[in-house]
């Protein structure tokens, strides 16, 4: 049994330490918001936060996150920055097919938590590992800028 601190709760999971975190989250713990994309950490669809930093859950063994806080898109509504990012996504109608958007939102949220006023270059750098097959990159950048503006306004 492995204890995984997932979305603010301890979960006892009967898995091996080498199981990819993605499958432990989806198939064992039952949080299905995190998506399988490529299985090689290249597309970003499976992005989660480990102690606040974005990570690819498809290539992260569960044993490597024991004792750390793992957060998924399923619980992002409880995060104030995550709420702002999700609202910006809706306001700017980012999603087309939507498959990659959970990973996109998780990466954007991690960026804005560490840099609430990123430049375009910083946005592009933070989002470079997230692929959108529908090509909504301009809307993604617009949503991140909108969320940053909102976050700046709430701090003033």
PDB file of C-alpha atoms in Angstrom:
ATOM      1  CA  UNK A   1       0.000   0.000   0.000  1.00  0.00           C
ATOM      2  CA  UNK A   2       1.158   3.464  -0.880  1.00  0.00           C
ATOM      3  CA  UNK A   3      -0.258   6.579   0.724  1.00  0.00           C
ATOM      4  CA  UNK A   4      -0.739   9.278  -1.878  1.00  0.00           C
ATOM      5  CA  UNK A   5      -1.682  12.799  -0.820  1.00  0.00           C
ATOM      6  CA  UNK A   6      -3.993  13.600  -3.717  1.00  0.00           C
ATOM      7  CA  UNK A   7      -6.155  16.691  -3.975  1.00  0.00           C
ATOM      8  CA  UNK A   8      -5.722  17.409  -0.283  1.00  0.00           C
ATOM      9  CA  UNK A   9      -6.649  13.940   0.955  1.00  0.00           C
ATOM     10  CA  UNK A  10      -4.646  10.851   1.807  1.00  0.00           C
ATOM     11  CA  UNK A  11      -5.453   7.893  -0.441  1.00  0.00           C
ATOM     12  CA  UNK A  12      -4.321   4.364   0.380  1.00  0.00           C
ATOM     13  CA  UNK A  13      -3.527   2.746  -2.974  1.00  0.00           C
ATOM     14  CA  UNK A  14      -2.628  -0.871  -3.526  1.00  0.00           C
ATOM     15  CA  UNK A  15      -0.096  -0.271  -6.303  1.00  0.00           C
ATOM     16  CA  UNK A  16       3.594  -0.782  -6.954  1.00  0.00           C
ATOM     17  CA  UNK A  17       5.991   2.150  -6.660  1.00  0.00           C
ATOM     18  CA  UNK A  18       6.823   2.020 -10.368  1.00  0.00           C
ATOM     19  CA  UNK A  19       3.211   2.486 -11.507  1.00  0.00           C
ATOM     20  CA  UNK A  20       2.844   5.710 -13.501  1.00  0.00           C
ATOM     21  CA  UNK A  21       1.095   8.335 -11.402  1.00  0.00           C
ATOM     22  CA  UNK A  22      -1.442   8.879 -14.195  1.00  0.00           C
ATOM     23  CA  UNK A  23      -2.848   5.366 -13.861  1.00  0.00           C
ATOM     24  CA  UNK A  24      -2.866   5.503 -10.062  1.00  0.00           C
ATOM     25  CA  UNK A  25      -4.818   8.778 -10.236  1.00  0.00           C
ATOM     26  CA  UNK A  26      -7.287   7.649 -12.900  1.00  0.00           C
ATOM     27  CA  UNK A  27      -7.724   3.927 -12.500  1.00  0.00           C
ATOM     28  CA  UNK A  28      -7.118   3.406  -8.785  1.00  0.00           C
ATOM     29  CA  UNK A  29      -8.058   6.691  -7.081  1.00  0.00           C
ATOM     30  CA  UNK A  30     -10.859   7.422  -9.577  1.00  0.00           C
ATOM     31  CA  UNK A  31      -9.995  11.003 -10.591  1.00  0.00           C
ATOM     32  CA  UNK A  32     -10.557  11.009 -14.341  1.00  0.00           C
ATOM     33  CA  UNK A  33      -9.895  14.659 -15.204  1.00  0.00           C
ATOM     34  CA  UNK A  34      -6.224  13.987 -15.914  1.00  0.00           C
ATOM     35  CA  UNK A  35      -5.989  12.612 -19.449  1.00  0.00           C
ATOM     36  CA  UNK A  36      -3.701  10.142 -21.183  1.00  0.00           C
ATOM     37  CA  UNK A  37      -2.168  11.679 -24.272  1.00  0.00           C
ATOM     38  CA  UNK A  38       1.130  10.280 -25.484  1.00  0.00           C
ATOM     39  CA  UNK A  39       2.438   8.220 -22.566  1.00  0.00           C
ATOM     40  CA  UNK A  40       5.909   9.726 -23.019  1.00  0.00           C
ATOM     41  CA  UNK A  41       5.615  13.106 -21.275  1.00  0.00           C
ATOM     42  CA  UNK A  42       5.637  15.001 -24.555  1.00  0.00           C
ATOM     43  CA  UNK A  43       2.098  16.332 -25.018  1.00  0.00           C
ATOM     44  CA  UNK A  44       1.127  17.700 -21.587  1.00  0.00           C
ATOM     45  CA  UNK A  45      -2.418  16.279 -21.480  1.00  0.00           C
ATOM     46  CA  UNK A  46      -1.554  14.481 -18.232  1.00  0.00           C
ATOM     47  CA  UNK A  47      -0.150  17.544 -16.433  1.00  0.00           C
ATOM     48  CA  UNK A  48      -0.687  17.611 -12.680  1.00  0.00           C
ATOM     49  CA  UNK A  49       0.950  19.589  -9.870  1.00  0.00           C
ATOM     50  CA  UNK A  50       3.465  18.051  -7.493  1.00  0.00           C
ATOM     51  CA  UNK A  51       3.946  20.447  -4.588  1.00  0.00           C
ATOM     52  CA  UNK A  52       2.672  23.168  -6.912  1.00  0.00           C
ATOM     53  CA  UNK A  53       5.006  22.469  -9.834  1.00  0.00           C
ATOM     54  CA  UNK A  54       3.660  21.115 -13.123  1.00  0.00           C
ATOM     55  CA  UNK A  55       4.654  17.527 -13.912  1.00  0.00           C
ATOM     56  CA  UNK A  56       3.755  14.880 -16.470  1.00  0.00           C
ATOM     57  CA  UNK A  57       1.924  12.139 -14.613  1.00  0.00           C
ATOM     58  CA  UNK A  58       2.333   9.570 -17.398  1.00  0.00           C
ATOM     59  CA  UNK A  59       6.089   9.329 -16.797  1.00  0.00           C
ATOM     60  CA  UNK A  60       6.181   9.992 -13.048  1.00  0.00           C
ATOM     61  CA  UNK A  61       6.265   6.834 -10.941  1.00  0.00           C
ATOM     62  CA  UNK A  62       3.984   7.009  -7.926  1.00  0.00           C
ATOM     63  CA  UNK A  63       6.877   6.034  -5.664  1.00  0.00           C
ATOM     64  CA  UNK A  64       8.655   9.287  -6.507  1.00  0.00           C
ATOM     65  CA  UNK A  65       5.873  11.463  -5.048  1.00  0.00           C
ATOM     66  CA  UNK A  66       5.379   9.795  -1.670  1.00  0.00           C
ATOM     67  CA  UNK A  67       5.139  12.542   0.934  1.00  0.00           C
ATOM     68  CA  UNK A  68       4.412  15.226  -1.653  1.00  0.00           C
ATOM     69  CA  UNK A  69       1.144  16.990  -2.467  1.00  0.00           C
ATOM     70  CA  UNK A  70      -0.326  15.944  -5.796  1.00  0.00           C
ATOM     71  CA  UNK A  71      -3.117  18.035  -7.307  1.00  0.00           C
ATOM     72  CA  UNK A  72      -5.181  17.358 -10.398  1.00  0.00           C
ATOM     73  CA  UNK A  73      -7.589  19.349 -12.547  1.00  0.00           C
ATOM     74  CA  UNK A  74     -10.389  17.599 -10.645  1.00  0.00           C
ATOM     75  CA  UNK A  75      -9.689  19.745  -7.584  1.00  0.00           C
ATOM     76  CA  UNK A  76      -8.535  22.984  -9.222  1.00  0.00           C
ATOM     77  CA  UNK A  77     -11.849  24.659  -8.397  1.00  0.00           C
ATOM     78  CA  UNK A  78     -10.662  24.902  -4.775  1.00  0.00           C
ATOM     79  CA  UNK A  79      -7.562  26.878  -5.766  1.00  0.00           C
ATOM     80  CA  UNK A  80      -8.110  30.658  -6.082  1.00  0.00           C
ATOM     81  CA  UNK A  81      -5.631  31.017  -8.965  1.00  0.00           C
ATOM     82  CA  UNK A  82      -7.060  27.901 -10.607  1.00  0.00           C
ATOM     83  CA  UNK A  83     -10.540  29.419 -10.412  1.00  0.00           C
ATOM     84  CA  UNK A  84      -9.349  32.560 -12.193  1.00  0.00           C
ATOM     85  CA  UNK A  85      -7.604  30.524 -14.894  1.00  0.00           C
ATOM     86  CA  UNK A  86     -10.644  28.306 -15.452  1.00  0.00           C
ATOM     87  CA  UNK A  87     -12.890  31.370 -15.744  1.00  0.00           C
ATOM     88  CA  UNK A  88     -10.500  32.972 -18.233  1.00  0.00           C
ATOM     89  CA  UNK A  89     -10.624  29.774 -20.297  1.00  0.00           C
ATOM     90  CA  UNK A  90     -14.417  30.002 -20.380  1.00  0.00           C
ATOM     91  CA  UNK A  91     -14.486  33.749 -21.044  1.00  0.00           C
ATOM     92  CA  UNK A  92     -12.165  33.442 -24.031  1.00  0.00           C
ATOM     93  CA  UNK A  93     -13.708  30.183 -25.324  1.00  0.00           C
ATOM     94  CA  UNK A  94     -10.325  28.481 -25.497  1.00  0.00           C
ATOM     95  CA  UNK A  95     -11.435  24.876 -25.918  1.00  0.00           C
ATOM     96  CA  UNK A  96     -12.383  23.269 -29.185  1.00  0.00           C
ATOM     97  CA  UNK A  97     -12.207  19.521 -28.647  1.00  0.00           C
ATOM     98  CA  UNK A  98     -11.056  20.173 -25.071  1.00  0.00           C
ATOM     99  CA  UNK A  99      -8.944  17.055 -24.644  1.00  0.00           C
ATOM    100  CA  UNK A 100      -5.694  18.861 -23.846  1.00  0.00           C
ATOM    101  CA  UNK A 101      -7.254  21.666 -21.858  1.00  0.00           C
ATOM    102  CA  UNK A 102      -6.907  20.102 -18.400  1.00  0.00           C
ATOM    103  CA  UNK A 103      -3.153  19.915 -18.886  1.00  0.00           C
ATOM    104  CA  UNK A 104      -3.067  23.393 -20.411  1.00  0.00           C
ATOM    105  CA  UNK A 105      -4.975  24.839 -17.442  1.00  0.00           C
ATOM    106  CA  UNK A 106      -2.734  23.067 -14.932  1.00  0.00           C
ATOM    107  CA  UNK A 107       0.405  24.446 -16.620  1.00  0.00           C
ATOM    108  CA  UNK A 108      -1.087  27.953 -16.821  1.00  0.00           C
ATOM    109  CA  UNK A 109      -2.089  27.857 -13.156  1.00  0.00           C
ATOM    110  CA  UNK A 110       1.401  26.777 -12.086  1.00  0.00           C
ATOM    111  CA  UNK A 111       2.872  29.619 -14.151  1.00  0.00           C
ATOM    112  CA  UNK A 112       0.598  32.276 -12.643  1.00  0.00           C
ATOM    113  CA  UNK A 113       1.258  31.049  -9.110  1.00  0.00           C
ATOM    114  CA  UNK A 114       4.990  31.618  -9.559  1.00  0.00           C
ATOM    115  CA  UNK A 115       4.745  34.597 -11.915  1.00  0.00           C
ATOM    116  CA  UNK A 116       1.436  36.472 -11.716  1.00  0.00           C
ATOM    117  CA  UNK A 117       2.446  38.902 -14.475  1.00  0.00           C
ATOM    118  CA  UNK A 118       4.294  36.897 -17.133  1.00  0.00           C
ATOM    119  CA  UNK A 119       5.521  38.294 -20.425  1.00  0.00           C
ATOM    120  CA  UNK A 120       4.467  36.666 -23.680  1.00  0.00           C
ATOM    121  CA  UNK A 121       7.860  34.954 -23.842  1.00  0.00           C
ATOM    122  CA  UNK A 122       7.411  33.589 -20.313  1.00  0.00           C
ATOM    123  CA  UNK A 123       3.920  32.321 -21.190  1.00  0.00           C
ATOM    124  CA  UNK A 124       5.268  30.588 -24.288  1.00  0.00           C
ATOM    125  CA  UNK A 125       8.134  29.057 -22.313  1.00  0.00           C
ATOM    126  CA  UNK A 126       5.814  27.740 -19.584  1.00  0.00           C
ATOM    127  CA  UNK A 127       3.337  26.309 -22.088  1.00  0.00           C
ATOM    128  CA  UNK A 128       5.790  24.876 -24.632  1.00  0.00           C
ATOM    129  CA  UNK A 129       5.311  21.272 -23.447  1.00  0.00           C
ATOM    130  CA  UNK A 130       1.528  21.355 -23.885  1.00  0.00           C
ATOM    131  CA  UNK A 131       0.270  20.419 -27.324  1.00  0.00           C
ATOM    132  CA  UNK A 132      -3.140  21.434 -28.630  1.00  0.00           C
ATOM    133  CA  UNK A 133      -4.089  19.536 -31.763  1.00  0.00           C
ATOM    134  CA  UNK A 134      -6.837  22.068 -32.445  1.00  0.00           C
ATOM    135  CA  UNK A 135      -4.286  24.895 -32.469  1.00  0.00           C
ATOM    136  CA  UNK A 136      -5.887  27.154 -29.868  1.00  0.00           C
ATOM    137  CA  UNK A 137      -2.512  28.560 -28.817  1.00  0.00           C
ATOM    138  CA  UNK A 138      -3.473  32.206 -29.374  1.00  0.00           C
ATOM    139  CA  UNK A 139      -6.629  31.804 -27.284  1.00  0.00           C
ATOM    140  CA  UNK A 140      -4.632  30.021 -24.594  1.00  0.00           C
ATOM    141  CA  UNK A 141      -2.194  32.933 -24.435  1.00  0.00           C
ATOM    142  CA  UNK A 142      -5.110  35.396 -24.361  1.00  0.00           C
ATOM    143  CA  UNK A 143      -6.727  33.503 -21.485  1.00  0.00           C
ATOM    144  CA  UNK A 144      -3.474  33.470 -19.518  1.00  0.00           C
ATOM    145  CA  UNK A 145      -3.054  37.219 -20.057  1.00  0.00           C
ATOM    146  CA  UNK A 146      -6.668  37.772 -18.945  1.00  0.00           C
ATOM    147  CA  UNK A 147      -6.157  35.664 -15.819  1.00  0.00           C
ATOM    148  CA  UNK A 148      -2.935  37.552 -15.033  1.00  0.00           C
ATOM    149  CA  UNK A 149      -4.725  40.881 -15.411  1.00  0.00           C
ATOM    150  CA  UNK A 150      -7.494  39.696 -13.102  1.00  0.00           C
ATOM    151  CA  UNK A 151      -4.982  38.466 -10.528  1.00  0.00           C
ATOM    152  CA  UNK A 152      -3.146  41.805 -10.650  1.00  0.00           C
ATOM    153  CA  UNK A 153      -6.444  43.625 -10.116  1.00  0.00           C
ATOM    154  CA  UNK A 154      -7.333  41.570  -7.048  1.00  0.00           C
ATOM    155  CA  UNK A 155      -3.968  42.331  -5.411  1.00  0.00           C
ATOM    156  CA  UNK A 156      -4.256  46.099  -5.880  1.00  0.00           C
TER     157      UNK A 156
END
